[in-house]
Amino acid sequence: EDDCLPEEEDDCLPEEEEEDDDGFEDQGSDSDDDEEEEEEEDEETVRKCKIRDDPMHKKMKDNDRDPWGLKTESVQKDLGEMKCPPLELFCWNRVVIDEFHYLSQKQDRARVLTLILGLKSNYRWCLSGTPPHGSFDDVSSLAKLLGIHLGVNDTGVAKGGRGSGSRSKAADKDKTSTEKFSDMLDVKSTQWHMRRHDLSQVFLDRFVRQNIAEIDEIPQEEHINKVTLPPAERAIYLELETHLKSLEMNSQKAKKSKKSSKGDREKRMQQVLEDSADAEEALLKRCSHFDLAGNSQTAIETCQQIIKTREEQKEDCIKDLVKQLSAAIRQRMAICKIQKGWEGTEKESDGEVNDRLKLYENDVADSNCVSGGADEEIHELLKKVLKDAHEEANKDPNKKSSRYSMANVNENIDYQSDEEDESKKKKVKEPKDKRPMEEIKYAMKYALREHVHQLRTLNKELAGRIRSLRYFNWVLKFNEPGTMVPCNGTKYKRMCCPGPQVPAEKAGVLSSCGHAGSLACLEQCAAREECIDPTCRIPTKTSNIVSGISLGCNLEHKAGGVWGTKLTTICKNIKGLVADGDRVLVFVQFKDLKEKVAEALESVGVKTLQVKGTVQNQIKALSVMQKEVPSHGDPKCLLLTMDDESSSGVNLTHANHAVFVHPLLAGTQQLYDAYETQAIGRVRRFGQKKTVHIHRYICSETIDSDIWEEKGVSGYKEREEILRKSREKKTTE
């Protein structure tokens, strides 16, 4: 009802005074602008009045207020005529909650959970093939569904990664700073945790029953398909991996921002992640396809596009650094106007703030301005950037910067405006600054000091971009036939150096900085934790050496086509399975990758189905795969999301092949096992009359193999051991 238009006639009149979006009264001096605004307000008011008087609009609003038809005459006489009666009207004998674990694992299920908790019933059943029970919070969420309160959650417990603790994380966001601080002060004892553990076990013993599906007689075979990326695709993967590492975008730091407005540096970070939520997801997608978000037809085209993009991002970073540096220089000029001789101040006693910008300039001049070290190319570029920034600042020394709006005195610019050009920002009337001059000077100096910290961060970002671009260029050169790699070992008289130039098979490149040379020289320098380039101060380890052979310099350059090597291999195998008359389930975790897989399968003549859209469309898609005898032209391949309800609880025993495009990216081992068990359980269940085949596709020496080794191999070995014992038992009988 709050969204309805005003019903009183007085509300249709224009307001006498409005405030703009920034909270300041509109003080426009131009009378023409005022008249235009009044005309727009009048037109908007007339439009709203017309909509309000429209009979169809009134009918729609009435339906929104009363979707059940409670005010209609038929319902007033007989409640049985009600449309879609609310479930809360009844006291149910039994409420059955199927796959209840999704209510706690999925953050967007909050409304459904609220509905279920509000239902009245005599009995409740909660069903799940993979119930979460790894912690007190997991058991407590189940007890809550049954109306039992086991105790408060321990807010001090560290939450898991992706997919774990979504409900707890959402609750943490709603807490005030005081509540979060109180959580850190309240440290629970070991006995308190043991008591909670015992209480959880008592609940499980009393209220939970476990049925074990005896499906050992259903034969199962697992096929681990190792995929070796060709040189071009491997280069694309390594470029992203190295680029993320150079920008320090690990799984904790690299998260997709939800801010509507982002700074220049944050925008560049998002361009690296593309449509991925974090760095791990971006790498996992890159294993499956070389250009998921672009339109490149081949991996070589993608390589060329990557170089172009990285060059543009480097130039953007340089421009941003010049802009920020010039703003800092102007701020120092403004400080020196009210305090002569402050430039270059080093002491920090008696409330004085030293000139951190001068320290920064000295570090640039001494080639010591990048934390972690850099090389001569980077330092020379930073010196040029500083020179350009001084020239830019001297052109317009009075130019204002929104960064210093809160600290500086007598500012009269609306810095909340979205306009990037400072000169175009709307002027607003502000009261005269009543702060003491000493406080103003301190605020201005402190703001400059904090800004210098961010300048150093930009230095590090620029250095990382130069290194990753240099590394990628070498990766491409290593895959060019007949490449000879220059080595400076002869120049610096290293006895191990084979010569001034070595073939790619005997050379390598450092992933930490992108400098290349002979393997012998690289290994000798790495043993001393030094780079092969004497001007490079980045500590080097043996693990940073990437040989030309590992980059594929001796491999045949096979083209993976439009879909890449991995998807091409998957499509070829699925096409063969479908041709034999079998039906296939394909599991993918990410929506954009699933669409790419569907396109690839359709391109080779394999019709696909997806469980999406309305409930009717979802049922229709599943019913096709549940036919005992498929009709002519029916799709025989169903694409499912690996960590979603679409891959849980459905009986699809007429399919006997489950294909995992990539390993599951999950925050905990429990989640990994649960989602995988649910996926395999769609085909390996009672009613299956064929041998179940599980196909996994793992790209060698990528994040694919890392996740598989960490979370998948142990479960695979256990299943193989169970199947081996089952076969031995049958043989004995």
PDB file of C-alpha atoms in Angstrom, residues 126 163 184 313 338 396 582 701:
ATOM      1  CA  CYS A 126      12.598 -32.530   7.221  1.00  0.00           C
ATOM      2  CA  GLY A 163      28.470 -21.344  -0.058  1.00  0.00           C
ATOM      3  CA  MET A 184      34.880 -10.207  20.070  1.00  0.00           C
ATOM      4  CA  GLN A 313      44.451  -0.993 -18.324  1.00  0.00           C
ATOM      5  CA  ILE A 338      48.509  28.975   5.032  1.00  0.00           C
ATOM      6  CA  ASP A 396      46.051  24.810 -12.707  1.00  0.00           C
ATOM      7  CA  ASP A 582      22.049 -43.079 -23.896  1.00  0.00           C
ATOM      8  CA  GLU A 701      48.323 -28.110 -13.982  1.00  0.00           C
TER       9      GLU A 701
END
